[in-house]
mmCIF file of C-alpha atoms in Angstrom:
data_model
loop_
_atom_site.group_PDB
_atom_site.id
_atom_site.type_symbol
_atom_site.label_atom_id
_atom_site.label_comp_id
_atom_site.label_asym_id
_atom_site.label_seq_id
_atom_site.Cartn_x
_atom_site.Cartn_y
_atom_site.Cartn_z
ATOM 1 C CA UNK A 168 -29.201 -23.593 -0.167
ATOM 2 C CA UNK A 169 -29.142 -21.256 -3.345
ATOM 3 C CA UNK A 170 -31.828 -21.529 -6.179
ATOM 4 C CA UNK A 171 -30.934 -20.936 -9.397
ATOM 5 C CA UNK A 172 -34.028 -20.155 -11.475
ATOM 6 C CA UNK A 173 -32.089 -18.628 -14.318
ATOM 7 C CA UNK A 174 -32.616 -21.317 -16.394
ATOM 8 C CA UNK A 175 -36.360 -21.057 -15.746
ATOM 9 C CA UNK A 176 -36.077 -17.005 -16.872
ATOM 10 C CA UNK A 177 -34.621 -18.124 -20.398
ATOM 11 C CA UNK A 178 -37.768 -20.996 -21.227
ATOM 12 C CA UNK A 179 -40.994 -20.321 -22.044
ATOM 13 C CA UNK A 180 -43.268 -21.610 -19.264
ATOM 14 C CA UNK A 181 -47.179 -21.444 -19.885
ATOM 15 C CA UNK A 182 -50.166 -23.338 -18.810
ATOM 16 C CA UNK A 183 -53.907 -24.137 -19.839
ATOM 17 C CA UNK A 184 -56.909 -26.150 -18.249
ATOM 18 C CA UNK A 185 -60.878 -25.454 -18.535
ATOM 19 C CA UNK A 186 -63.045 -25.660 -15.575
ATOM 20 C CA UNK A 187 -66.757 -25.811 -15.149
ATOM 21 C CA UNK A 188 -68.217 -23.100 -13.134
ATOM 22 C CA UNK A 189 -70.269 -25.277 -10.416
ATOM 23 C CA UNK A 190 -72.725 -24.305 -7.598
ATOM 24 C CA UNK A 191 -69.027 -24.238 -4.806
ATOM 25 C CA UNK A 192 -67.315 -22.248 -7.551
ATOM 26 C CA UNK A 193 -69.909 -19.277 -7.458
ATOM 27 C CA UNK A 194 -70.796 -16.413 -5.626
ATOM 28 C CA UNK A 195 -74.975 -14.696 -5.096
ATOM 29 C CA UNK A 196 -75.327 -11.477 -6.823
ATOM 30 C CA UNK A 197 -78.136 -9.098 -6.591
ATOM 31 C CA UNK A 198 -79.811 -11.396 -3.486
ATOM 32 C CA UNK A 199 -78.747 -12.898 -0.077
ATOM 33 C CA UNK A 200 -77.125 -16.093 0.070
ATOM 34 C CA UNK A 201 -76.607 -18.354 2.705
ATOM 35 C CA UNK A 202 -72.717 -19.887 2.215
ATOM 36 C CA UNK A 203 -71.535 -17.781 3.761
ATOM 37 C CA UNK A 204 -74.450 -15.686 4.931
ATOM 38 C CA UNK A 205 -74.756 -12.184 3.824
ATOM 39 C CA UNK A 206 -76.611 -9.643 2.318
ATOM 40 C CA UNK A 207 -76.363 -7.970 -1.032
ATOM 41 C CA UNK A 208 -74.837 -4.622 -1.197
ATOM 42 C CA UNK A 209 -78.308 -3.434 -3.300
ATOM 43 C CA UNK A 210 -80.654 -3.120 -0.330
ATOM 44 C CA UNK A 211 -83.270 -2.662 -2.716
ATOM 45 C CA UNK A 212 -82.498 -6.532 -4.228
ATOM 46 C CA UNK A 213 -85.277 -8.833 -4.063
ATOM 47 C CA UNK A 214 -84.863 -13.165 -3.684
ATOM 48 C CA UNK A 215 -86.032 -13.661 -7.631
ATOM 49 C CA UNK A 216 -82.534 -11.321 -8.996
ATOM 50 C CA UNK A 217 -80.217 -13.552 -7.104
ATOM 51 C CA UNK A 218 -77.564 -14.860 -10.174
ATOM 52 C CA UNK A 219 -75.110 -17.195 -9.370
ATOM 53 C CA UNK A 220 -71.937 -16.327 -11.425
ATOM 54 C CA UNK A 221 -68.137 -17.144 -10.334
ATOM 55 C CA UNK A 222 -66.504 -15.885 -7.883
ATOM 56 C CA UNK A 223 -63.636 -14.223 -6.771
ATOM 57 C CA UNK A 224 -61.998 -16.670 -4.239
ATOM 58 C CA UNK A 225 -62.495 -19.377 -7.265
ATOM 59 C CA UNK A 226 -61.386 -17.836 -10.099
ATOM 60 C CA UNK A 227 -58.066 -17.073 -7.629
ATOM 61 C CA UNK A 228 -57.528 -20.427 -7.208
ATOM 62 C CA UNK A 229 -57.891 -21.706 -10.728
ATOM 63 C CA UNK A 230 -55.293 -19.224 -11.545
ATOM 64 C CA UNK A 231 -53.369 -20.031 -9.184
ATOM 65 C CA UNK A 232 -53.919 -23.668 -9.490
ATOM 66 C CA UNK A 233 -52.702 -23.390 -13.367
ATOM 67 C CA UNK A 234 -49.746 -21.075 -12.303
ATOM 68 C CA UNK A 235 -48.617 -23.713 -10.388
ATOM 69 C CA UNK A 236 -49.117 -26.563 -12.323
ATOM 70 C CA UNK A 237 -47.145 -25.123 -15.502
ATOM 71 C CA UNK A 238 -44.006 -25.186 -13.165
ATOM 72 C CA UNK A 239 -44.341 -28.969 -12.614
ATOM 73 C CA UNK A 240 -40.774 -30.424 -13.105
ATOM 74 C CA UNK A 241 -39.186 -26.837 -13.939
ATOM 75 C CA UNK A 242 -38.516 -25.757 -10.446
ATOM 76 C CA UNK A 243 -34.944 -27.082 -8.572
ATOM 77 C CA UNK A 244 -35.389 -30.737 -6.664
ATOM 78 C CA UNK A 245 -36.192 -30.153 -3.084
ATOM 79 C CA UNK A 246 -37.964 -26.797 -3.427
ATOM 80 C CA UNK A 247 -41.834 -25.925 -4.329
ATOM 81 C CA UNK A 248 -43.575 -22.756 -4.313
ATOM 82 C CA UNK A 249 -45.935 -20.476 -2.184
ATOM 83 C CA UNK A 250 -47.937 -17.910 -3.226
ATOM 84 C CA UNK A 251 -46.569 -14.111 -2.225
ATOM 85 C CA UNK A 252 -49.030 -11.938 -4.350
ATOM 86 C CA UNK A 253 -52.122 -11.897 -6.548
ATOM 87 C CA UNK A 254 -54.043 -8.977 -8.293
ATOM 88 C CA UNK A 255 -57.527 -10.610 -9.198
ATOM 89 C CA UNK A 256 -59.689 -8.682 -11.568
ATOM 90 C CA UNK A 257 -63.243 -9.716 -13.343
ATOM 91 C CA UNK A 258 -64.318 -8.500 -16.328
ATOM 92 C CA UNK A 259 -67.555 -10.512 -17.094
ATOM 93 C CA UNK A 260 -69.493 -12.955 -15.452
ATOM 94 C CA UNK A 261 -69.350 -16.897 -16.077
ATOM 95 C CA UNK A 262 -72.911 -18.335 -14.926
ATOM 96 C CA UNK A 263 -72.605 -21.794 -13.250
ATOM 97 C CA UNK A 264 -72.197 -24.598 -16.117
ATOM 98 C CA UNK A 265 -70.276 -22.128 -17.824
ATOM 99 C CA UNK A 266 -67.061 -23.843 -18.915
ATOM 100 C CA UNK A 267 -63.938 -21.274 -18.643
ATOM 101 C CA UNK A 268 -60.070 -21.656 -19.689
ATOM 102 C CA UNK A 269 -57.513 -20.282 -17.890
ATOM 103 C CA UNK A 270 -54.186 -20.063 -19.111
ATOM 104 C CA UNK A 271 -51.202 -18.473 -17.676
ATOM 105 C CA UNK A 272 -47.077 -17.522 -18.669
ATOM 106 C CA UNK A 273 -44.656 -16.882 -16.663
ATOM 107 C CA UNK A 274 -43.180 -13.085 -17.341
ATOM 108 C CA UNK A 275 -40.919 -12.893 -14.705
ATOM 109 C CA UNK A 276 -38.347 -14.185 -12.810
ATOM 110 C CA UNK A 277 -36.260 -12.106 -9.909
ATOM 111 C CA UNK A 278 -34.402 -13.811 -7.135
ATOM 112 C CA UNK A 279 -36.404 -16.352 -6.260
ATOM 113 C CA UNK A 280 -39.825 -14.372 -6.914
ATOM 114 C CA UNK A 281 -41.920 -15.763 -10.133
ATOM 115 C CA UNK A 282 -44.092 -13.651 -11.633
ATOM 116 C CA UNK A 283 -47.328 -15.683 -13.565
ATOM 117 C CA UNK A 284 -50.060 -13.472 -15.737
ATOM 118 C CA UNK A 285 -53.076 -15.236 -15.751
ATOM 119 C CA UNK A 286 -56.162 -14.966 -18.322
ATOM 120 C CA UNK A 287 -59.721 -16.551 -17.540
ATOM 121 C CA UNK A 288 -61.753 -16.818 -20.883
ATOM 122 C CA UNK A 289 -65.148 -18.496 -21.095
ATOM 123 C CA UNK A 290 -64.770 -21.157 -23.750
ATOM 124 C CA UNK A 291 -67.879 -21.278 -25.707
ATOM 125 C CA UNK A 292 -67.027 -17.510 -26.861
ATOM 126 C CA UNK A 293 -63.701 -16.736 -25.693
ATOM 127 C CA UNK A 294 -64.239 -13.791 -24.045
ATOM 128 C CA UNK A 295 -62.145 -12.847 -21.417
ATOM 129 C CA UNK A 296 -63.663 -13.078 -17.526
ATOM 130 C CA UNK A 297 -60.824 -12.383 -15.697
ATOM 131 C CA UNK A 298 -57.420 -12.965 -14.609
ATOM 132 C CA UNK A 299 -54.519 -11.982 -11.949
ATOM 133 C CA UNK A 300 -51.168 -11.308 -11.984
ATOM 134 C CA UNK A 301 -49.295 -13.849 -9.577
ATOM 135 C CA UNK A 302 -46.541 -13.987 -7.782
ATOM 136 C CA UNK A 303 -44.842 -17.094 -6.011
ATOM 137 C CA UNK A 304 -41.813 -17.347 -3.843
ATOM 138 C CA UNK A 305 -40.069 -20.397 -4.646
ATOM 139 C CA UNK A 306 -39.292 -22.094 -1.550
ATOM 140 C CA UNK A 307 -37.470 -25.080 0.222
ATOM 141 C CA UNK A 308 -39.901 -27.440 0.972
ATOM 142 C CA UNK A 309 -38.018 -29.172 4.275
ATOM 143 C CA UNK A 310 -36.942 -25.705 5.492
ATOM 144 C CA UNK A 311 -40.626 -24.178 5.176
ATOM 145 C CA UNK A 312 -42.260 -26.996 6.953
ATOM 146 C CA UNK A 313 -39.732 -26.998 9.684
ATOM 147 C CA UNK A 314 -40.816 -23.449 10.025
ATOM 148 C CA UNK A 315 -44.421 -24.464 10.723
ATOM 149 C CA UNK A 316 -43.751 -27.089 13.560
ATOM 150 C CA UNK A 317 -45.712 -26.097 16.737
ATOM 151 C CA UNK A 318 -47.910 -22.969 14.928
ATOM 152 C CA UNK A 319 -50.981 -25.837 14.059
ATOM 153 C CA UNK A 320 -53.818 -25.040 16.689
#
């Protein structure tokens, strides 16, 4: 089955939700933690400068999570999309009970490749804690689940 996303190339697709950093959205820095267990790279760290800020794995998947939800009822009947890239980056840190807004735009389209920027701002003072560049291969759904039957352990 062909996609055609070229319609999708010539619209402006963007997307914006806040989230509120909670304690399964953040990461220990500066002390051990326990989920998962590890160390801090500072061996020199003591328990009292643990901070718990967000982290990487969540601020992935509210970008992601935003990418994907700004292509709700753009994308060709039948097909959905995985994810194929990301390039995560923080800038500053967003304390739990911070709440931060991500937005994202689609700036690319290519075959069947979308390309989403994503920008994670803390809301109170808009300044900018991350964000990723994203890309998803648009897929079709029957076809890629066929593809799974017999892999589940």
């Amino acid at each position: 089955m062909a996609v055609d996303l070229s319609d999708l190339a010539a619209r402006e697709v963007t997307g914006r939700r806040e989230f509120t950093v909670q304690p399964r959205h953040a990461t220990n820095v500066f002390g051990e933690q326990d989920d998962p267990p590890a160390l801090p790279a500072a061996a020199d760290a003591t328990p009292d400068e643990a901070v718990r800020v967000l982290g990487s794995p969540s601020l992935l998947a509210f970008c992601e999570f935003v990418g994907r939800e700004s292509l709700h009822g753009r994308l060709p009947d039948g097909t959905g999309t995985v994810g194929e890239r990301a390039d995560l980056r923080h800038r500053r840190a967003a304390p739990v009970g911070t709440t931060v807004a991500v937005e994202t735009e689609l700036v690319g389209v290519e075959g069947r490749r979308l390309e989403l920027a994503a920008t994670a701002s803390r809301a109170g003072d808009g300044a900018v804690v991350g964000g990723a560049d994203l890309a998803f291969r648009v897929v079709e759904r029957a076809r890629f689940r066929a593809a799974l039957e017999g892999l589940e352990g």
